[in-house]
Amino acid sequence: MTEQPAPYRPNPTLKGVETGFESLIFNSRWLMAPFYFGLVVSLAVLLLKFCMMLWEFIIHAPGSKESDIILGVLSLIDVSLTGNLILIVVFSGYENFVSRIDPGGHPDWPEWMTKVDFAGLKQKMLASIVAISAIQVLKAFMNIDAAFDAQKMGWLVAVHLVFVISTLALSDRWGSDHGSE
């Protein structure tokens, strides 16, 4: 007759230490909350900058050329897209890494805010970066008569193309990974 080994009984002290450590790791996610708060503060600073740019745009608009008006509008769009990028990072980062956001009771709550996973966050961020980069290239092109610097223009276009190509490549990759699941 073979003897049965005694059943495994975890050490209660070690189990308590393990549970405490896991709780510490799980609750450490709240250390990210101040980062998201800082991004909200940066959004307020960006709003201040946007208002200053808008005021300057309005003041100088009557005597400006059409190209200067277009450059001013592109600058405002650029700041607006940067604000959108901050919001995307704040909402999806908080939702994915800190705590779920309950949109209940908020009928005007944008549907995407609680549905952006990490892959979706990366896609939205890359799309925003490409748009911001495109505006920088367009602004440089629109200002080509005032200050043409071939090397700077070449770098702007090259960096923009890198953003576009990498966004397209990653979008195809993420799309095919998503389809296979």
mmCIF file of C-alpha atoms in Angstrom:
data_model
loop_
_atom_site.group_PDB
_atom_site.id
_atom_site.type_symbol
_atom_site.label_atom_id
_atom_site.label_comp_id
_atom_site.label_asym_id
_atom_site.label_seq_id
_atom_site.Cartn_x
_atom_site.Cartn_y
_atom_site.Cartn_z
ATOM 1 C CA MET A 1 0.000 0.000 0.000
ATOM 2 C CA THR A 2 1.420 3.377 -1.013
ATOM 3 C CA GLU A 3 1.220 6.273 1.292
ATOM 4 C CA GLN A 4 -0.660 9.337 0.058
ATOM 5 C CA PRO A 5 1.280 12.568 0.407
ATOM 6 C CA ALA A 6 -0.225 15.074 2.760
ATOM 7 C CA PRO A 7 -2.351 17.701 1.016
ATOM 8 C CA TYR A 8 -0.652 21.029 0.405
ATOM 9 C CA ARG A 9 -1.489 23.599 3.027
ATOM 10 C CA PRO A 10 -0.145 27.066 2.394
ATOM 11 C CA ASN A 11 1.623 28.863 5.164
ATOM 12 C CA PRO A 12 -0.938 31.370 6.530
ATOM 13 C CA THR A 13 1.773 33.967 7.169
ATOM 14 C CA LEU A 14 3.122 33.756 3.610
ATOM 15 C CA LYS A 15 -0.421 33.812 2.203
ATOM 16 C CA GLY A 16 -1.096 37.012 4.166
ATOM 17 C CA VAL A 17 2.108 38.609 2.855
ATOM 18 C CA GLU A 18 1.187 37.573 -0.695
ATOM 19 C CA THR A 19 -2.336 39.001 -0.368
ATOM 20 C CA GLY A 20 -0.962 42.251 1.060
ATOM 21 C CA PHE A 21 1.613 42.559 -1.725
ATOM 22 C CA GLU A 22 -1.012 41.910 -4.420
ATOM 23 C CA SER A 23 -3.260 44.522 -2.833
ATOM 24 C CA LEU A 24 -0.378 47.024 -2.838
ATOM 25 C CA ILE A 25 0.324 46.340 -6.526
ATOM 26 C CA PHE A 26 -3.361 46.599 -7.443
ATOM 27 C CA ASN A 27 -3.868 49.855 -5.546
ATOM 28 C CA SER A 28 -0.681 51.378 -6.983
ATOM 29 C CA ARG A 29 -2.729 52.151 -10.097
ATOM 30 C CA TRP A 30 -4.019 55.197 -8.201
ATOM 31 C CA LEU A 31 -0.530 56.673 -8.443
ATOM 32 C CA MET A 32 -1.439 57.414 -12.089
ATOM 33 C CA ALA A 33 -4.365 59.678 -11.077
ATOM 34 C CA PRO A 34 -2.126 62.727 -10.406
ATOM 35 C CA PHE A 35 -0.625 62.317 -13.890
ATOM 36 C CA TYR A 36 -4.100 62.555 -15.426
ATOM 37 C CA PHE A 37 -4.892 65.529 -13.192
ATOM 38 C CA GLY A 38 -1.708 67.186 -14.460
ATOM 39 C CA LEU A 39 -2.868 66.607 -18.029
ATOM 40 C CA VAL A 40 -6.205 68.260 -17.176
ATOM 41 C CA VAL A 41 -4.252 71.253 -15.831
ATOM 42 C CA SER A 42 -2.207 71.286 -19.051
ATOM 43 C CA LEU A 43 -5.493 71.327 -20.977
ATOM 44 C CA ALA A 44 -6.504 74.453 -19.047
ATOM 45 C CA VAL A 45 -3.138 76.054 -19.896
ATOM 46 C CA LEU A 46 -3.670 75.099 -23.532
ATOM 47 C CA LEU A 47 -7.111 76.734 -23.401
ATOM 48 C CA LEU A 48 -5.494 79.922 -22.129
ATOM 49 C CA LYS A 49 -2.996 79.806 -25.009
ATOM 50 C CA PHE A 50 -5.829 79.126 -27.476
ATOM 51 C CA CYS A 51 -7.764 82.161 -26.191
ATOM 52 C CA MET A 52 -4.661 84.363 -26.523
ATOM 53 C CA MET A 53 -4.075 83.095 -30.070
ATOM 54 C CA LEU A 54 -7.735 83.609 -30.958
ATOM 55 C CA TRP A 55 -7.685 87.167 -29.609
ATOM 56 C CA GLU A 56 -4.514 87.974 -31.571
ATOM 57 C CA PHE A 57 -6.056 86.355 -34.662
ATOM 58 C CA ILE A 58 -9.199 88.494 -34.370
ATOM 59 C CA ILE A 59 -7.245 91.718 -33.771
ATOM 60 C CA HIS A 60 -4.948 91.225 -36.768
ATOM 61 C CA ALA A 61 -7.522 89.706 -39.152
ATOM 62 C CA PRO A 62 -8.850 92.916 -40.752
ATOM 63 C CA GLY A 63 -5.456 93.937 -42.145
ATOM 64 C CA SER A 64 -4.133 90.454 -42.906
ATOM 65 C CA LYS A 65 -3.586 88.709 -46.201
ATOM 66 C CA GLU A 66 -5.561 85.579 -47.026
ATOM 67 C CA SER A 67 -2.509 83.389 -46.429
ATOM 68 C CA ASP A 68 -2.044 84.909 -42.955
ATOM 69 C CA ILE A 69 -5.699 84.171 -42.154
ATOM 70 C CA ILE A 70 -5.247 80.570 -43.273
ATOM 71 C CA LEU A 71 -2.071 80.259 -41.177
ATOM 72 C CA GLY A 72 -3.928 81.667 -38.166
ATOM 73 C CA VAL A 73 -6.779 79.206 -38.605
ATOM 74 C CA LEU A 74 -4.313 76.328 -38.993
ATOM 75 C CA SER A 75 -2.615 77.380 -35.755
ATOM 76 C CA LEU A 76 -5.960 77.355 -33.948
ATOM 77 C CA ILE A 77 -6.760 73.917 -35.384
ATOM 78 C CA ASP A 78 -3.340 72.679 -34.302
ATOM 79 C CA VAL A 79 -3.937 73.731 -30.690
ATOM 80 C CA SER A 80 -7.450 72.259 -30.814
ATOM 81 C CA LEU A 81 -6.139 68.884 -32.034
ATOM 82 C CA THR A 82 -3.547 68.904 -29.262
ATOM 83 C CA GLY A 83 -6.373 69.463 -26.757
ATOM 84 C CA ASN A 84 -8.277 66.546 -28.268
ATOM 85 C CA LEU A 85 -5.186 64.379 -27.917
ATOM 86 C CA ILE A 86 -4.883 65.306 -24.236
ATOM 87 C CA LEU A 87 -8.545 64.404 -23.642
ATOM 88 C CA ILE A 88 -8.167 61.064 -25.385
ATOM 89 C CA VAL A 89 -5.164 60.209 -23.214
ATOM 90 C CA VAL A 90 -6.850 61.377 -19.989
ATOM 91 C CA PHE A 91 -10.127 59.530 -20.480
ATOM 92 C CA SER A 92 -8.872 56.309 -21.971
ATOM 93 C CA GLY A 93 -5.794 56.187 -19.737
ATOM 94 C CA TYR A 94 -7.843 56.708 -16.590
ATOM 95 C CA GLU A 95 -10.463 54.201 -17.749
ATOM 96 C CA ASN A 96 -7.896 51.572 -18.761
ATOM 97 C CA PHE A 97 -5.397 51.918 -15.935
ATOM 98 C CA VAL A 98 -7.032 53.503 -12.880
ATOM 99 C CA SER A 99 -10.780 53.044 -12.569
ATOM 100 C CA ARG A 100 -13.909 52.639 -14.665
ATOM 101 C CA ILE A 101 -15.868 55.793 -15.347
ATOM 102 C CA ASP A 102 -19.618 55.508 -14.886
ATOM 103 C CA PRO A 103 -21.306 57.490 -17.675
ATOM 104 C CA GLY A 104 -24.765 56.818 -16.178
ATOM 105 C CA GLY A 105 -26.811 59.954 -15.736
ATOM 106 C CA HIS A 106 -24.833 61.813 -18.398
ATOM 107 C CA PRO A 107 -26.918 61.735 -21.596
ATOM 108 C CA ASP A 108 -24.392 63.871 -23.488
ATOM 109 C CA TRP A 109 -21.464 61.607 -22.551
ATOM 110 C CA PRO A 110 -19.534 60.715 -25.707
ATOM 111 C CA GLU A 111 -19.898 56.990 -26.322
ATOM 112 C CA TRP A 112 -16.233 56.435 -27.206
ATOM 113 C CA MET A 113 -14.931 57.602 -23.826
ATOM 114 C CA THR A 114 -15.660 54.353 -22.026
ATOM 115 C CA LYS A 115 -14.988 52.090 -24.997
ATOM 116 C CA VAL A 116 -11.442 52.954 -26.025
ATOM 117 C CA ASP A 117 -9.108 50.094 -25.202
ATOM 118 C CA PHE A 118 -5.324 50.396 -25.282
ATOM 119 C CA ALA A 119 -5.083 49.524 -29.008
ATOM 120 C CA GLY A 120 -7.821 52.067 -29.777
ATOM 121 C CA LEU A 121 -5.976 54.647 -27.696
ATOM 122 C CA LYS A 122 -2.808 54.091 -29.723
ATOM 123 C CA GLN A 123 -4.730 54.412 -32.994
ATOM 124 C CA LYS A 124 -6.435 57.642 -31.909
ATOM 125 C CA MET A 125 -3.134 59.062 -30.676
ATOM 126 C CA LEU A 126 -1.330 58.190 -33.914
ATOM 127 C CA ALA A 127 -4.151 59.693 -35.990
ATOM 128 C CA SER A 128 -3.986 62.903 -33.930
ATOM 129 C CA ILE A 129 -0.197 63.066 -34.231
ATOM 130 C CA VAL A 130 -0.440 62.626 -38.008
ATOM 131 C CA ALA A 131 -3.033 65.416 -38.199
ATOM 132 C CA ILE A 132 -0.910 67.744 -36.052
ATOM 133 C CA SER A 133 2.157 66.918 -38.160
ATOM 134 C CA ALA A 134 0.212 67.580 -41.369
ATOM 135 C CA ILE A 135 -0.818 70.992 -40.065
ATOM 136 C CA GLN A 136 2.804 71.840 -39.268
ATOM 137 C CA VAL A 137 3.851 70.896 -42.801
ATOM 138 C CA LEU A 138 0.938 72.863 -44.276
ATOM 139 C CA LYS A 139 1.772 75.905 -42.141
ATOM 140 C CA ALA A 140 5.398 75.768 -43.302
ATOM 141 C CA PHE A 141 4.267 75.433 -46.910
ATOM 142 C CA MET A 142 1.824 78.343 -46.574
ATOM 143 C CA ASN A 143 4.625 80.448 -45.089
ATOM 144 C CA ILE A 144 7.125 79.445 -47.792
ATOM 145 C CA ASP A 145 7.308 82.983 -49.282
ATOM 146 C CA ALA A 146 8.185 84.608 -45.960
ATOM 147 C CA ALA A 147 10.820 82.157 -44.763
ATOM 148 C CA PHE A 148 11.872 79.268 -46.961
ATOM 149 C CA ASP A 149 14.325 76.859 -45.414
ATOM 150 C CA ALA A 150 14.748 73.812 -47.646
ATOM 151 C CA GLN A 151 16.370 71.752 -44.919
ATOM 152 C CA LYS A 152 13.611 72.522 -42.401
ATOM 153 C CA MET A 153 10.911 71.792 -44.987
ATOM 154 C CA GLY A 154 12.628 68.522 -45.889
ATOM 155 C CA TRP A 155 12.732 67.461 -42.234
ATOM 156 C CA LEU A 156 9.081 68.408 -41.694
ATOM 157 C CA VAL A 157 7.984 66.377 -44.709
ATOM 158 C CA ALA A 158 10.235 63.437 -43.779
ATOM 159 C CA VAL A 159 8.962 63.304 -40.198
ATOM 160 C CA HIS A 160 5.382 63.608 -41.401
ATOM 161 C CA LEU A 161 5.900 60.749 -43.882
ATOM 162 C CA VAL A 162 7.365 58.591 -41.108
ATOM 163 C CA PHE A 163 4.260 59.281 -38.995
ATOM 164 C CA VAL A 164 1.920 58.505 -41.908
ATOM 165 C CA ILE A 165 3.699 55.308 -42.964
ATOM 166 C CA SER A 166 4.015 53.992 -39.415
ATOM 167 C CA THR A 167 0.361 54.808 -38.701
ATOM 168 C CA LEU A 168 -0.745 52.981 -41.843
ATOM 169 C CA ALA A 169 1.475 49.994 -41.089
ATOM 170 C CA LEU A 170 0.334 49.755 -37.479
ATOM 171 C CA SER A 171 -3.322 50.234 -38.432
ATOM 172 C CA ASP A 172 -3.091 47.332 -40.872
ATOM 173 C CA ARG A 173 -1.350 45.220 -38.255
ATOM 174 C CA TRP A 174 -3.886 46.052 -35.526
ATOM 175 C CA GLY A 175 -6.747 45.505 -37.953
ATOM 176 C CA SER A 176 -5.485 42.053 -38.911
ATOM 177 C CA ASP A 177 -4.807 41.128 -35.251
ATOM 178 C CA HIS A 178 -8.306 42.210 -34.301
ATOM 179 C CA GLY A 179 -9.876 40.222 -37.124
ATOM 180 C CA SER A 180 -8.123 37.020 -36.107
ATOM 181 C CA GLU A 181 -9.388 37.068 -32.515
#
